[in-house]
Amino acid sequence: MQVRLAAQVAHKVEGVRLSLNYSKLSDTVNLLLDAIRHQWHLNLSSLPQTEAVNFKVRLDKRHSVWVSQYATERGISVASATNLLISEYLAGNTMNVLPQPPKIETENLASIPQISQPEQATEKPKGQLLVRSLKL
């Protein structure tokens, strides 16, 4: 999946790319998305911005699904989601981007009334006695 980075994000990612000696801007973007997804702290916020020439990058397949889901949940495009994620990460803001499974609270389970079995203390009519009581 190909996305276009915002100019400010592309300049910052280009600075990261040069610092890490990566050959492609796309490789750097995929590294940053790995860091975001796996909550790595790479401490890249202090790296300088550098003029970027190409703003289009290709997201690896491993990122296209979760970034698309993140974008859909927020009602934004995949490009906007990519820009948001990377700019927040490079600014040093940690974000929890992965969908979290719903948590079952044990406190709420205790407040749910439990269905108990009826007490067996009283004799219930059986057989012909039951049929006769129903006819009445």
PDB file of C-alpha atoms in Angstrom:
ATOM      1  CA  MET A   1       0.000   0.000   0.000  1.00  0.00           C
ATOM      2  CA  GLN A   2       1.406   3.359  -0.982  1.00  0.00           C
ATOM      3  CA  VAL A   3       0.768   6.525   1.044  1.00  0.00           C
ATOM      4  CA  ARG A   4       1.896  10.121   0.795  1.00  0.00           C
ATOM      5  CA  LEU A   5       3.513  11.596   3.870  1.00  0.00           C
ATOM      6  CA  ALA A   6       2.833  15.164   4.913  1.00  0.00           C
ATOM      7  CA  ALA A   7       5.810  17.442   4.218  1.00  0.00           C
ATOM      8  CA  GLN A   8       6.632  18.003   7.890  1.00  0.00           C
ATOM      9  CA  VAL A   9       6.457  14.265   8.655  1.00  0.00           C
ATOM     10  CA  ALA A  10       8.511  13.400   5.568  1.00  0.00           C
ATOM     11  CA  HIS A  11      11.236  15.871   6.582  1.00  0.00           C
ATOM     12  CA  LYS A  12      11.438  14.389  10.071  1.00  0.00           C
ATOM     13  CA  VAL A  13      11.469  10.795   8.748  1.00  0.00           C
ATOM     14  CA  GLU A  14      14.190  11.794   6.268  1.00  0.00           C
ATOM     15  CA  GLY A  15      16.331  12.969   9.195  1.00  0.00           C
ATOM     16  CA  VAL A  16      15.798   9.602  10.887  1.00  0.00           C
ATOM     17  CA  ARG A  17      16.635   7.804   7.630  1.00  0.00           C
ATOM     18  CA  LEU A  18      19.922   9.661   7.237  1.00  0.00           C
ATOM     19  CA  SER A  19      20.868   9.097  10.890  1.00  0.00           C
ATOM     20  CA  LEU A  20      20.237   5.359  10.566  1.00  0.00           C
ATOM     21  CA  ASN A  21      21.838   5.107   7.091  1.00  0.00           C
ATOM     22  CA  TYR A  22      18.730   3.508   5.595  1.00  0.00           C
ATOM     23  CA  SER A  23      18.560   3.498   1.814  1.00  0.00           C
ATOM     24  CA  LYS A  24      14.809   4.155   1.446  1.00  0.00           C
ATOM     25  CA  LEU A  25      12.312   6.394   3.166  1.00  0.00           C
ATOM     26  CA  SER A  26       9.823   3.492   3.030  1.00  0.00           C
ATOM     27  CA  ASP A  27      12.181   1.319   5.096  1.00  0.00           C
ATOM     28  CA  THR A  28      12.364   4.027   7.745  1.00  0.00           C
ATOM     29  CA  VAL A  29       8.573   4.445   7.813  1.00  0.00           C
ATOM     30  CA  ASN A  30       8.128   0.678   8.236  1.00  0.00           C
ATOM     31  CA  LEU A  31      10.690   0.677  11.061  1.00  0.00           C
ATOM     32  CA  LEU A  32       8.783   3.483  12.784  1.00  0.00           C
ATOM     33  CA  LEU A  33       5.483   1.636  12.363  1.00  0.00           C
ATOM     34  CA  ASP A  34       7.119  -1.480  13.866  1.00  0.00           C
ATOM     35  CA  ALA A  35       8.274   0.649  16.786  1.00  0.00           C
ATOM     36  CA  ILE A  36       4.786   2.079  17.253  1.00  0.00           C
ATOM     37  CA  ARG A  37       3.052  -1.265  17.006  1.00  0.00           C
ATOM     38  CA  HIS A  38       5.433  -3.085  19.327  1.00  0.00           C
ATOM     39  CA  GLN A  39       5.827  -0.093  21.650  1.00  0.00           C
ATOM     40  CA  TRP A  40       9.570   0.249  21.230  1.00  0.00           C
ATOM     41  CA  HIS A  41      11.195   3.377  22.604  1.00  0.00           C
ATOM     42  CA  LEU A  42      13.806   4.325  19.992  1.00  0.00           C
ATOM     43  CA  ASN A  43      14.374   7.875  21.309  1.00  0.00           C
ATOM     44  CA  LEU A  44      14.303   9.475  17.872  1.00  0.00           C
ATOM     45  CA  SER A  45      12.567  12.704  18.858  1.00  0.00           C
ATOM     46  CA  SER A  46      15.825  14.675  19.046  1.00  0.00           C
ATOM     47  CA  LEU A  47      16.957  13.894  15.494  1.00  0.00           C
ATOM     48  CA  PRO A  48      17.043  16.827  13.062  1.00  0.00           C
ATOM     49  CA  GLN A  49      14.688  17.407  10.167  1.00  0.00           C
ATOM     50  CA  THR A  50      16.123  17.168   6.663  1.00  0.00           C
ATOM     51  CA  GLU A  51      14.622  18.216   3.369  1.00  0.00           C
ATOM     52  CA  ALA A  52      12.860  15.247   1.774  1.00  0.00           C
ATOM     53  CA  VAL A  53      12.414  14.915  -1.964  1.00  0.00           C
ATOM     54  CA  ASN A  54       9.922  12.074  -2.255  1.00  0.00           C
ATOM     55  CA  PHE A  55       6.878  12.015   0.000  1.00  0.00           C
ATOM     56  CA  LYS A  56       5.416   8.726  -1.250  1.00  0.00           C
ATOM     57  CA  VAL A  57       6.243   5.611   0.717  1.00  0.00           C
ATOM     58  CA  ARG A  58       5.169   1.988   0.499  1.00  0.00           C
ATOM     59  CA  LEU A  59       3.809   0.355   3.650  1.00  0.00           C
ATOM     60  CA  ASP A  60       4.677  -3.302   4.124  1.00  0.00           C
ATOM     61  CA  LYS A  61       1.791  -5.760   4.187  1.00  0.00           C
ATOM     62  CA  ARG A  62       2.357  -6.336   7.902  1.00  0.00           C
ATOM     63  CA  HIS A  63       1.368  -2.704   8.527  1.00  0.00           C
ATOM     64  CA  SER A  64      -1.345  -2.129   5.953  1.00  0.00           C
ATOM     65  CA  VAL A  65      -3.997  -4.090   7.883  1.00  0.00           C
ATOM     66  CA  TRP A  66      -3.580  -2.527  11.312  1.00  0.00           C
ATOM     67  CA  VAL A  67      -2.977   0.996   9.990  1.00  0.00           C
ATOM     68  CA  SER A  68      -6.100   0.662   7.820  1.00  0.00           C
ATOM     69  CA  GLN A  69      -8.084  -0.542  10.839  1.00  0.00           C
ATOM     70  CA  TYR A  70      -6.733   2.345  12.923  1.00  0.00           C
ATOM     71  CA  ALA A  71      -7.766   4.786  10.168  1.00  0.00           C
ATOM     72  CA  THR A  72     -11.233   3.261   9.822  1.00  0.00           C
ATOM     73  CA  GLU A  73     -11.862   3.433  13.570  1.00  0.00           C
ATOM     74  CA  ARG A  74     -11.081   7.154  13.522  1.00  0.00           C
ATOM     75  CA  GLY A  75     -12.795   7.967  10.224  1.00  0.00           C
ATOM     76  CA  ILE A  76      -9.615   9.167   8.511  1.00  0.00           C
ATOM     77  CA  SER A  77      -7.618   8.031   5.501  1.00  0.00           C
ATOM     78  CA  VAL A  78      -4.717   5.595   5.739  1.00  0.00           C
ATOM     79  CA  ALA A  79      -2.309   8.371   4.739  1.00  0.00           C
ATOM     80  CA  SER A  80      -3.646  10.612   7.510  1.00  0.00           C
ATOM     81  CA  ALA A  81      -3.404   7.770  10.015  1.00  0.00           C
ATOM     82  CA  THR A  82       0.194   7.060   8.976  1.00  0.00           C
ATOM     83  CA  ASN A  83       1.101  10.737   9.321  1.00  0.00           C
ATOM     84  CA  LEU A  84      -0.629  10.966  12.699  1.00  0.00           C
ATOM     85  CA  LEU A  85       1.029   7.851  14.083  1.00  0.00           C
ATOM     86  CA  ILE A  86       4.524   8.781  12.948  1.00  0.00           C
ATOM     87  CA  SER A  87       4.327  12.449  13.933  1.00  0.00           C
ATOM     88  CA  GLU A  88       3.058  11.602  17.413  1.00  0.00           C
ATOM     89  CA  TYR A  89       5.706   8.918  17.843  1.00  0.00           C
ATOM     90  CA  LEU A  90       8.536  11.202  16.731  1.00  0.00           C
ATOM     91  CA  ALA A  91       7.222  13.931  19.027  1.00  0.00           C
ATOM     92  CA  GLY A  92       7.716  11.499  21.899  1.00  0.00           C
ATOM     93  CA  ASN A  93       4.043  10.863  22.519  1.00  0.00           C
ATOM     94  CA  THR A  94       3.313   7.236  23.216  1.00  0.00           C
ATOM     95  CA  MET A  95       0.024   6.027  21.873  1.00  0.00           C
ATOM     96  CA  ASN A  96      -1.748   2.732  22.267  1.00  0.00           C
ATOM     97  CA  VAL A  97      -2.792   2.034  18.706  1.00  0.00           C
ATOM     98  CA  LEU A  98      -3.538  -1.639  18.686  1.00  0.00           C
ATOM     99  CA  PRO A  99      -7.132  -2.694  19.160  1.00  0.00           C
ATOM    100  CA  GLN A 100      -7.561  -4.021  22.646  1.00  0.00           C
ATOM    101  CA  PRO A 101      -9.749  -7.040  23.324  1.00  0.00           C
ATOM    102  CA  PRO A 102     -12.697  -6.191  25.558  1.00  0.00           C
ATOM    103  CA  LYS A 103     -11.859  -6.692  29.190  1.00  0.00           C
ATOM    104  CA  ILE A 104     -14.248  -8.641  31.383  1.00  0.00           C
ATOM    105  CA  GLU A 105     -14.471  -6.979  34.727  1.00  0.00           C
ATOM    106  CA  THR A 106     -14.728  -9.424  37.592  1.00  0.00           C
ATOM    107  CA  GLU A 107     -16.500  -6.822  39.709  1.00  0.00           C
ATOM    108  CA  ASN A 108     -19.411  -6.743  37.289  1.00  0.00           C
ATOM    109  CA  LEU A 109     -19.644 -10.521  37.276  1.00  0.00           C
ATOM    110  CA  ALA A 110     -20.260 -10.529  41.021  1.00  0.00           C
ATOM    111  CA  SER A 111     -23.223  -8.170  40.661  1.00  0.00           C
ATOM    112  CA  ILE A 112     -24.972 -10.377  38.080  1.00  0.00           C
ATOM    113  CA  PRO A 113     -27.620 -12.429  39.850  1.00  0.00           C
ATOM    114  CA  GLN A 114     -26.987 -16.121  39.543  1.00  0.00           C
ATOM    115  CA  ILE A 115     -29.836 -18.446  38.580  1.00  0.00           C
ATOM    116  CA  SER A 116     -30.226 -20.936  41.352  1.00  0.00           C
ATOM    117  CA  GLN A 117     -31.859 -24.323  41.196  1.00  0.00           C
ATOM    118  CA  PRO A 118     -35.308 -24.480  42.828  1.00  0.00           C
ATOM    119  CA  GLU A 119     -35.291 -26.088  46.219  1.00  0.00           C
ATOM    120  CA  GLN A 120     -36.211 -29.756  46.309  1.00  0.00           C
ATOM    121  CA  ALA A 121     -37.811 -29.558  49.771  1.00  0.00           C
ATOM    122  CA  THR A 122     -41.418 -29.740  48.540  1.00  0.00           C
ATOM    123  CA  GLU A 123     -42.705 -32.930  46.947  1.00  0.00           C
ATOM    124  CA  LYS A 124     -43.781 -32.455  43.364  1.00  0.00           C
ATOM    125  CA  PRO A 125     -46.671 -34.484  42.002  1.00  0.00           C
ATOM    126  CA  LYS A 126     -45.592 -37.239  39.641  1.00  0.00           C
ATOM    127  CA  GLY A 127     -47.227 -39.542  37.174  1.00  0.00           C
ATOM    128  CA  GLN A 128     -51.018 -39.905  37.456  1.00  0.00           C
ATOM    129  CA  LEU A 129     -51.175 -37.417  40.355  1.00  0.00           C
ATOM    130  CA  LEU A 130     -49.589 -34.750  38.146  1.00  0.00           C
ATOM    131  CA  VAL A 131     -52.017 -35.441  35.300  1.00  0.00           C
ATOM    132  CA  ARG A 132     -55.016 -35.243  37.672  1.00  0.00           C
ATOM    133  CA  SER A 133     -53.806 -31.911  39.132  1.00  0.00           C
ATOM    134  CA  LEU A 134     -53.475 -30.444  35.645  1.00  0.00           C
ATOM    135  CA  LYS A 135     -57.089 -31.368  34.759  1.00  0.00           C
ATOM    136  CA  LEU A 136     -58.452 -29.360  37.646  1.00  0.00           C
TER     137      LEU A 136
END
